PDB file of C-alpha atoms in Angstrom:
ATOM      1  CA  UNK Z   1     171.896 168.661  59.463  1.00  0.00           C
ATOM      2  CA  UNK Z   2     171.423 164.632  59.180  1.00  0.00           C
ATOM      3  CA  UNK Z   3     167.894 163.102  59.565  1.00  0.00           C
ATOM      4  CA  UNK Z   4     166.822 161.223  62.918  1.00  0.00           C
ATOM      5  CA  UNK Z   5     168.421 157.426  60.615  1.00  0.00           C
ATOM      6  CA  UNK Z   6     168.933 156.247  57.456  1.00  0.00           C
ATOM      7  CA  UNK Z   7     165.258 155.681  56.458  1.00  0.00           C
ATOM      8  CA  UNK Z   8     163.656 158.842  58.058  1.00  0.00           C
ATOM      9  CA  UNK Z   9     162.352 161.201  55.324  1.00  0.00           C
ATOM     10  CA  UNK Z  10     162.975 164.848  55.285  1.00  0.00           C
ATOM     11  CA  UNK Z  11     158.769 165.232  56.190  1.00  0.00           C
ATOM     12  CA  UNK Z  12     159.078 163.030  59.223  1.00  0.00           C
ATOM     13  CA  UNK Z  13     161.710 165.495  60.707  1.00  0.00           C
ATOM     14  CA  UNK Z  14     160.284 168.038  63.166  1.00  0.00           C
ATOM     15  CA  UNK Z  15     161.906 170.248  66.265  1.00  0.00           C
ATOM     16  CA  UNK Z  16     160.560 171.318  69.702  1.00  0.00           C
ATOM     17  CA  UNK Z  17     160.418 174.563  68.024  1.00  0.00           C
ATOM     18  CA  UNK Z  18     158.163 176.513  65.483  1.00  0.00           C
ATOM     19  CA  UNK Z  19     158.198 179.832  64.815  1.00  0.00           C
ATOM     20  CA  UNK Z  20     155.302 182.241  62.757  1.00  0.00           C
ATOM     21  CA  UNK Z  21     156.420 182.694  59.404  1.00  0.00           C
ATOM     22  CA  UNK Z  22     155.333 184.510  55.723  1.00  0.00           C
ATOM     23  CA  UNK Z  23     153.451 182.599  53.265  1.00  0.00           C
ATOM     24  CA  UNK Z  24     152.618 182.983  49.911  1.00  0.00           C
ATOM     25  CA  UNK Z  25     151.050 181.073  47.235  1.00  0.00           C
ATOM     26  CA  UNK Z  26     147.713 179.412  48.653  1.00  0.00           C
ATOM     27  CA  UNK Z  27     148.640 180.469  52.910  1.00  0.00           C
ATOM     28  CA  UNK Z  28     149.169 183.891  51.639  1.00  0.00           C
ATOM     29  CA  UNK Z  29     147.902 186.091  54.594  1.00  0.00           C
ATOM     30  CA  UNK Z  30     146.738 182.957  56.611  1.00  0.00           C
ATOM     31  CA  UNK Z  31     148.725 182.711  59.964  1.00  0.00           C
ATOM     32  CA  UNK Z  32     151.763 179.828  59.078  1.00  0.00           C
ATOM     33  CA  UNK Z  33     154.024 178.224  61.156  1.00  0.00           C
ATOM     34  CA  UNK Z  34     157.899 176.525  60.012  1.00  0.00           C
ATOM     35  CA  UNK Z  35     159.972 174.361  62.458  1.00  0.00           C
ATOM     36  CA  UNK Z  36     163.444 175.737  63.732  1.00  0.00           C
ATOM     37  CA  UNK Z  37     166.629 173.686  62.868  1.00  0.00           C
ATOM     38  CA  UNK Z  38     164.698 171.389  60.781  1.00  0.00           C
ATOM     39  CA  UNK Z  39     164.944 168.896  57.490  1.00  0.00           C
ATOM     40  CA  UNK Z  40     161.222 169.099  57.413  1.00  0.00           C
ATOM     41  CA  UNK Z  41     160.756 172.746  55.154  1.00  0.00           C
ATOM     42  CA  UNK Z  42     156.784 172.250  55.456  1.00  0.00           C
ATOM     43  CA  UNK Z  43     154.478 175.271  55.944  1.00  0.00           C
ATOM     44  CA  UNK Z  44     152.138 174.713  59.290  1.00  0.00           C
ATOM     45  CA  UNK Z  45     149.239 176.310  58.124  1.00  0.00           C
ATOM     46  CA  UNK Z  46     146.313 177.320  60.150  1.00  0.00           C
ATOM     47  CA  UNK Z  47     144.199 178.197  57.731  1.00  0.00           C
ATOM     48  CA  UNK Z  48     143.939 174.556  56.612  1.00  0.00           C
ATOM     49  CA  UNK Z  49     143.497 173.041  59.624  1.00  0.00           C
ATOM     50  CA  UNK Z  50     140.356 175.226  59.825  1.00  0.00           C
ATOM     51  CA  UNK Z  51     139.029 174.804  56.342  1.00  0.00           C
ATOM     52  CA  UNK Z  52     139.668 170.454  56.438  1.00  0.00           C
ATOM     53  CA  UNK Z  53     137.609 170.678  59.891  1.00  0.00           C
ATOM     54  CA  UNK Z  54     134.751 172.311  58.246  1.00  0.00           C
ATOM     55  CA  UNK Z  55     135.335 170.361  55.051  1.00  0.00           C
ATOM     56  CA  UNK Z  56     134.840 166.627  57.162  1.00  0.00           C
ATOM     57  CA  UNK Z  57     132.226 168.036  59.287  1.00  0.00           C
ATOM     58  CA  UNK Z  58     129.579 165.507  58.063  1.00  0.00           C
ATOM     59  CA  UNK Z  59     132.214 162.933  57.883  1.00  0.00           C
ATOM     60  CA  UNK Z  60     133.005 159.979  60.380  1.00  0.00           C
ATOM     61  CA  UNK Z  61     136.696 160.569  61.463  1.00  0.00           C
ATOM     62  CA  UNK Z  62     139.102 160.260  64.855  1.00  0.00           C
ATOM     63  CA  UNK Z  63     142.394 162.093  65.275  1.00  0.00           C
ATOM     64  CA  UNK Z  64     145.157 160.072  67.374  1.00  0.00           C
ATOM     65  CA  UNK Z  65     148.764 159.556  67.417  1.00  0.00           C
ATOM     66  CA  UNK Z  66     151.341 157.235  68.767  1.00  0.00           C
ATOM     67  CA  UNK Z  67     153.286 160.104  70.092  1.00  0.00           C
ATOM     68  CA  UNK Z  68     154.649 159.832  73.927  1.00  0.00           C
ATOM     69  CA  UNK Z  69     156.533 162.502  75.413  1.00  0.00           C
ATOM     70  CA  UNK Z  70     159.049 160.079  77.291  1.00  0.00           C
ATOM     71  CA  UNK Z  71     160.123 158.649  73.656  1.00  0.00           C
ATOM     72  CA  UNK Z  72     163.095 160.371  71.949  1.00  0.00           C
ATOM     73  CA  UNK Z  73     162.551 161.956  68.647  1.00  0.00           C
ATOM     74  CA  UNK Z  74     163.803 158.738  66.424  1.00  0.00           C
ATOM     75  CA  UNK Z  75     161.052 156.502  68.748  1.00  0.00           C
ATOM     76  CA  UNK Z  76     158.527 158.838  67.994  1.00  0.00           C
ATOM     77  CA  UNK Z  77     159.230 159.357  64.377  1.00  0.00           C
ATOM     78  CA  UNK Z  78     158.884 155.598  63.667  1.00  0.00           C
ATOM     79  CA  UNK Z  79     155.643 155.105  66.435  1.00  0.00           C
ATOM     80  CA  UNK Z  80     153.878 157.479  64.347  1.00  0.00           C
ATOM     81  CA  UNK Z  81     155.443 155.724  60.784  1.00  0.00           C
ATOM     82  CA  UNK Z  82     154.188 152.230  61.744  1.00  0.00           C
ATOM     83  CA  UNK Z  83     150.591 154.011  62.591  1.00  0.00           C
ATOM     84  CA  UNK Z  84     150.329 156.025  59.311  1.00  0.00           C
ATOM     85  CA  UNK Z  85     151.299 152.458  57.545  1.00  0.00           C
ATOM     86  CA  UNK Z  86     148.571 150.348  59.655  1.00  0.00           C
ATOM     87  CA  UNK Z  87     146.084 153.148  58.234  1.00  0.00           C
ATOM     88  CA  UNK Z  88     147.716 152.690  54.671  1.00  0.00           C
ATOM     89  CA  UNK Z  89     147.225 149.146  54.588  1.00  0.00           C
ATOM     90  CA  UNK Z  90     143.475 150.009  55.673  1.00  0.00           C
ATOM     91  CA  UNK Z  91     143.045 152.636  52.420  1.00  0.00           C
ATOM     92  CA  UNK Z  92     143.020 155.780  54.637  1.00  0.00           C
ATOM     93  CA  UNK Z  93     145.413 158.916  54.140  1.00  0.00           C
ATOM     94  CA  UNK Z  94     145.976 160.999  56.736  1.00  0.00           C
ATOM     95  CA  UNK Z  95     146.527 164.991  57.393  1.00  0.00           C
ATOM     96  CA  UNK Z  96     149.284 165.348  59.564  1.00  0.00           C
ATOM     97  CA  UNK Z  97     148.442 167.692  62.628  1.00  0.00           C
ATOM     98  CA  UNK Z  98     151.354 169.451  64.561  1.00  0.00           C
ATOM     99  CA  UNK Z  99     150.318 170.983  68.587  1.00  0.00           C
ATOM    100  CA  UNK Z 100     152.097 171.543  71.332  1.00  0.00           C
ATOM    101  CA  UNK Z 101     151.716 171.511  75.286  1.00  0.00           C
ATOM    102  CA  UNK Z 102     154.711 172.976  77.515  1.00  0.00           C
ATOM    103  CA  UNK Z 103     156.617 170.752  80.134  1.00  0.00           C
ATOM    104  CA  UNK Z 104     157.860 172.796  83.677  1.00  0.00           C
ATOM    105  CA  UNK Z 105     160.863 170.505  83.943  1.00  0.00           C
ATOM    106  CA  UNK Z 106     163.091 171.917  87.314  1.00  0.00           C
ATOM    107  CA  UNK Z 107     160.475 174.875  87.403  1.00  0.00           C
ATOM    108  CA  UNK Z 108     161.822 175.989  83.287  1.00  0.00           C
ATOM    109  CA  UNK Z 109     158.991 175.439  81.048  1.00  0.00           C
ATOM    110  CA  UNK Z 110     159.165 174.982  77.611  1.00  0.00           C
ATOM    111  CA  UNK Z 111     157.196 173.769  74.352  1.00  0.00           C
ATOM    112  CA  UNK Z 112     157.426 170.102  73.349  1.00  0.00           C
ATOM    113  CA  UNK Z 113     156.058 169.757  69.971  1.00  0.00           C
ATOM    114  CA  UNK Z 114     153.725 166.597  68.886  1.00  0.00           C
ATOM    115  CA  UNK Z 115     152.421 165.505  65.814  1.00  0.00           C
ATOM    116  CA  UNK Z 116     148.932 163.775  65.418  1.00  0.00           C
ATOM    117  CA  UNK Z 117     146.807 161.903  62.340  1.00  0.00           C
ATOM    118  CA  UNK Z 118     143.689 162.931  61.024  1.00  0.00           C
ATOM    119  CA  UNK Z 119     141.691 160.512  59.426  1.00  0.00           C
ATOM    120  CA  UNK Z 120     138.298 160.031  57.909  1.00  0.00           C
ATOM    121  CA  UNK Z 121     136.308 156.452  58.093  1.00  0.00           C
ATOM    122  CA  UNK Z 122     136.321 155.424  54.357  1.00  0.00           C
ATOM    123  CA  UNK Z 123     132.508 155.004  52.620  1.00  0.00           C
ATOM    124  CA  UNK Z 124     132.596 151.578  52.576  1.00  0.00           C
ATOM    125  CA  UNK Z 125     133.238 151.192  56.133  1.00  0.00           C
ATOM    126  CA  UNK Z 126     131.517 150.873  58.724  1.00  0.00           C
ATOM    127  CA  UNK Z 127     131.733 152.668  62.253  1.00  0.00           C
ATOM    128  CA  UNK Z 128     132.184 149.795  64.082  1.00  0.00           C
ATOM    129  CA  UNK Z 129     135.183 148.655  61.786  1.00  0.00           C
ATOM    130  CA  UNK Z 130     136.411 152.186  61.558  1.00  0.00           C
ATOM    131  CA  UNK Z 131     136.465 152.668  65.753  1.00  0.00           C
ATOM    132  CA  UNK Z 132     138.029 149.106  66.205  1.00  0.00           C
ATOM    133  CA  UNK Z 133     141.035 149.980  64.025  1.00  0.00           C
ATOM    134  CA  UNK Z 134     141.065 153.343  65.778  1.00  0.00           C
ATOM    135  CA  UNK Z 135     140.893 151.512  68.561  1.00  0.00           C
ATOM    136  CA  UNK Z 136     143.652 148.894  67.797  1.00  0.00           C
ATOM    137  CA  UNK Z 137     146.029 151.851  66.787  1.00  0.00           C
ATOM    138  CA  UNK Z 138     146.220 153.054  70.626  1.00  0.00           C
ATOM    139  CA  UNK Z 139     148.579 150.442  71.128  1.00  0.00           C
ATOM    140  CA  UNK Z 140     152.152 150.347  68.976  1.00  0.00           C
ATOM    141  CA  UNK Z 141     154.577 148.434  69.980  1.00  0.00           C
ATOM    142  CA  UNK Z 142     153.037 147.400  73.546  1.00  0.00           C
ATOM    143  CA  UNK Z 143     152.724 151.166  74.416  1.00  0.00           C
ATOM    144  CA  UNK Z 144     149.500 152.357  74.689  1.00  0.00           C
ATOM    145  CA  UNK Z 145     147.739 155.961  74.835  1.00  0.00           C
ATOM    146  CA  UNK Z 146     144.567 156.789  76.811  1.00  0.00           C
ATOM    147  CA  UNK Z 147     142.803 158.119  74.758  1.00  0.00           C
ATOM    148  CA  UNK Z 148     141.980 159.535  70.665  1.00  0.00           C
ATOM    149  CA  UNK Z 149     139.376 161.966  69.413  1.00  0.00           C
ATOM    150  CA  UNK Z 150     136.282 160.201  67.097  1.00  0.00           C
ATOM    151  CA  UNK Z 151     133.352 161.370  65.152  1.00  0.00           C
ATOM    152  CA  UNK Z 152     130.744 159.906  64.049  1.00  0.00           C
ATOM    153  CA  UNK Z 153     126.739 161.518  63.190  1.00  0.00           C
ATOM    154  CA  UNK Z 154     125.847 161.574  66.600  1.00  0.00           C
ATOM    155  CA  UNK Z 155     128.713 163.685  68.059  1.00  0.00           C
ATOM    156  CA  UNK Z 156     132.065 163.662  68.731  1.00  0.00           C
ATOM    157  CA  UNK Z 157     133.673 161.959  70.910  1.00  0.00           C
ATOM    158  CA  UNK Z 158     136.967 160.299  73.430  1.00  0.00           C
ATOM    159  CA  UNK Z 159     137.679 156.501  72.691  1.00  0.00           C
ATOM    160  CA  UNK Z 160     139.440 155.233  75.435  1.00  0.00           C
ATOM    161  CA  UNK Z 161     141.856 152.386  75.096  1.00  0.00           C
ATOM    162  CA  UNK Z 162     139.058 149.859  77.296  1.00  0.00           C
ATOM    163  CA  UNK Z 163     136.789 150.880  74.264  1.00  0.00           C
ATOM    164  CA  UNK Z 164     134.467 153.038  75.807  1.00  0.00           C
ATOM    165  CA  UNK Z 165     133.120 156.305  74.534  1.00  0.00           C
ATOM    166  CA  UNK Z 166     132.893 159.708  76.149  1.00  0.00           C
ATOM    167  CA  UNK Z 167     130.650 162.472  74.653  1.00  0.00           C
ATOM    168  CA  UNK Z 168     132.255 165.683  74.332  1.00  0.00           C
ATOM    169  CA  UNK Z 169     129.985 167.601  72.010  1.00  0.00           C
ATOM    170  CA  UNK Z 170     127.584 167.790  69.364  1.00  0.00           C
ATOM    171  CA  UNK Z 171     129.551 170.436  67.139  1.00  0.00           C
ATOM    172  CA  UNK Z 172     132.947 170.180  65.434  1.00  0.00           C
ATOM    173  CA  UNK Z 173     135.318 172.915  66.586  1.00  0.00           C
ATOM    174  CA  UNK Z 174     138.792 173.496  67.279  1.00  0.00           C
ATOM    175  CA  UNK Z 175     138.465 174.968  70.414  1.00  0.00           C
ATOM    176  CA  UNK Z 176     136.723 171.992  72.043  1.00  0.00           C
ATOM    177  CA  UNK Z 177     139.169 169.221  70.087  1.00  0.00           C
ATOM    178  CA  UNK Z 178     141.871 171.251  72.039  1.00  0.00           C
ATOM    179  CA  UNK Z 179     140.054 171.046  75.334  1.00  0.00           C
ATOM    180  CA  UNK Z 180     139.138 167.617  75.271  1.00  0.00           C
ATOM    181  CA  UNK Z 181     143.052 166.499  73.772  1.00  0.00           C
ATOM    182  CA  UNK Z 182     143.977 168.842  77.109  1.00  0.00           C
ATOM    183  CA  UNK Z 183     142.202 167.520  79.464  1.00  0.00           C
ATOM    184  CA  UNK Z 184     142.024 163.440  78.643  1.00  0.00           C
ATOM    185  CA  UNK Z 185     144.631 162.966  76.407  1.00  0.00           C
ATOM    186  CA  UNK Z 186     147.881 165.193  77.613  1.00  0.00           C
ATOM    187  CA  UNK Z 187     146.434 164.823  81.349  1.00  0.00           C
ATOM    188  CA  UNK Z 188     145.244 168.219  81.746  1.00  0.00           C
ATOM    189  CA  UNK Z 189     148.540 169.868  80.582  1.00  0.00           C
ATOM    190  CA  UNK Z 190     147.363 173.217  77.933  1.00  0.00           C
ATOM    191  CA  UNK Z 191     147.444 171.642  74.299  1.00  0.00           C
ATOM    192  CA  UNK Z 192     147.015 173.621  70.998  1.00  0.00           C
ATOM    193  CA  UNK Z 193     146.588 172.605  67.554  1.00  0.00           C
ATOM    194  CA  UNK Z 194     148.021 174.604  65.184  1.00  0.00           C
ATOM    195  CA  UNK Z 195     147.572 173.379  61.825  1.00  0.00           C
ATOM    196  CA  UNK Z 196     148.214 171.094  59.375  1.00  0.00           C
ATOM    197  CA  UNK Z 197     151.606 170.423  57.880  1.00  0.00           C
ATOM    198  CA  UNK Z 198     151.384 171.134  54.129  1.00  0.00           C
ATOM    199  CA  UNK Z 199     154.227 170.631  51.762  1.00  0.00           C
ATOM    200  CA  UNK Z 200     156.257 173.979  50.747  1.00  0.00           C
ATOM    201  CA  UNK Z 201     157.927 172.246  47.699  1.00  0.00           C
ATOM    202  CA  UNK Z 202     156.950 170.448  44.409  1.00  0.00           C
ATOM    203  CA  UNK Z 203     158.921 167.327  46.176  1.00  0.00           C
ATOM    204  CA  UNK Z 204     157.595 167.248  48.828  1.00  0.00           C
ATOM    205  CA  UNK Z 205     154.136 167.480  47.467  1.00  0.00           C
ATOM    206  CA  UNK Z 206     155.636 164.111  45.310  1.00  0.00           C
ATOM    207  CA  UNK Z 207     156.743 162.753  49.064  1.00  0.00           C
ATOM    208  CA  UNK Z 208     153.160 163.250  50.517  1.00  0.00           C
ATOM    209  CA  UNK Z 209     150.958 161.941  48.211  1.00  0.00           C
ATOM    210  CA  UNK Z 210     153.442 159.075  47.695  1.00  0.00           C
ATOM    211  CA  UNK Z 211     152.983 157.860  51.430  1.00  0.00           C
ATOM    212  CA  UNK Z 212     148.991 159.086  51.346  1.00  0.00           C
ATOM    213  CA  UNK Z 213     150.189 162.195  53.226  1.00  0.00           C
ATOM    214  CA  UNK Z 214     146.924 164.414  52.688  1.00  0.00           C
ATOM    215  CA  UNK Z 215     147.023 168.500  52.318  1.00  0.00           C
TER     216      UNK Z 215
END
């Protein structure tokens, strides 16, 4: 199977389609997820996604992505690319999320698969620097999203792309990131989180912290 082009990397491949699968190793009997007709061999691990939430939970940090479902694949891949770069060039890794929210095309409906960043403010940064470059990264390429999820001590909350801020709750779960990425972000279509992607091979562990992929 060939990669989206010539400079895609077998972890920025992904399909429309994940499946539960068997872990061992560290995911052993956490719930794990593997794309379908994929380059990407990455375990989606819920488990993670869980522990890194409570891990940050006193840290400042937004979750965003430069995702849109009207892009093809390639467009999206290198959206998200030139993001994770921007927030290289600024000293902060990211953990790459995969969700998913259904389309009803002609009445059929059917996953669609997106992939987000998670990313904590640095120490030596302010909140007001850290929510301006947030806020900068809602617009690649002249597209720009509504909306991405921050955090800072007083709550978390939705930065809109005007700048404002939009309380959504005191407490850091994954139930009310999903509800809030449903309702303001995907335009009240049902979005889940299911974990973070988390390399399955010693290579790809080589590949991810090479690029500041975190897991």
């Amino acid at each position: 199977m060939k990669l989206i082009d010539e400079y895609c990397l077998p972890f920025e491949d992904y399909s429309d389609m994940i499946v539960e699968c068997k872990s061992s190793g560290r995911y052993s009997g956490s719930k794990c997820f593997k794309y379908v007709n994929c380059e990407n061999n990455c375990i989606i691990s819920e488990d993670s996604l869980g522990r890194t939430l409570t891990a940050i939970k006193n840290k400042d940090f937004a979750i965003l992505t430069a995702y849109r479902g009207n892009f093809s694949k390639a467009e999206n891949i290198k959206r998200n690319r030139q993001l994770r770069a921007i927030l290289n060039n600024n000293k902060m890794g990211v953990h790459q999320l995969v969700g998913h929210w259904q389309e009803a095309p002609a009445g059929k409906e059917y996953d669609v698969v997106e992939r987000s960043y998670l990313v904590t403010k640095p120490d030596n940064m302010s909140f007001e620097e850290f929510k301006e470059i947030i806020l900068s990264l809602l617009t690649i390429d002249g597209e720009t999203q509504d909306a991405a999820i921050i955090k800072n001590d007083e709550g978390i909350f939705l930065l809109f792309n005007n700048g404002s801020l939009d309380k959504i709750g005191d407490d850091v779960t994954l139930g009310k990131i999903n509800q809030a990425y449903s309702q303001h972000v995907k335009n009240n279509m049902p979005f889940v989180f299911e974990g973070i992607e988390t390399p399955a091979t010693n290579f790809a562990k080589q590949l991810y912290t090479k690029y500041n992929i975190l897991f």
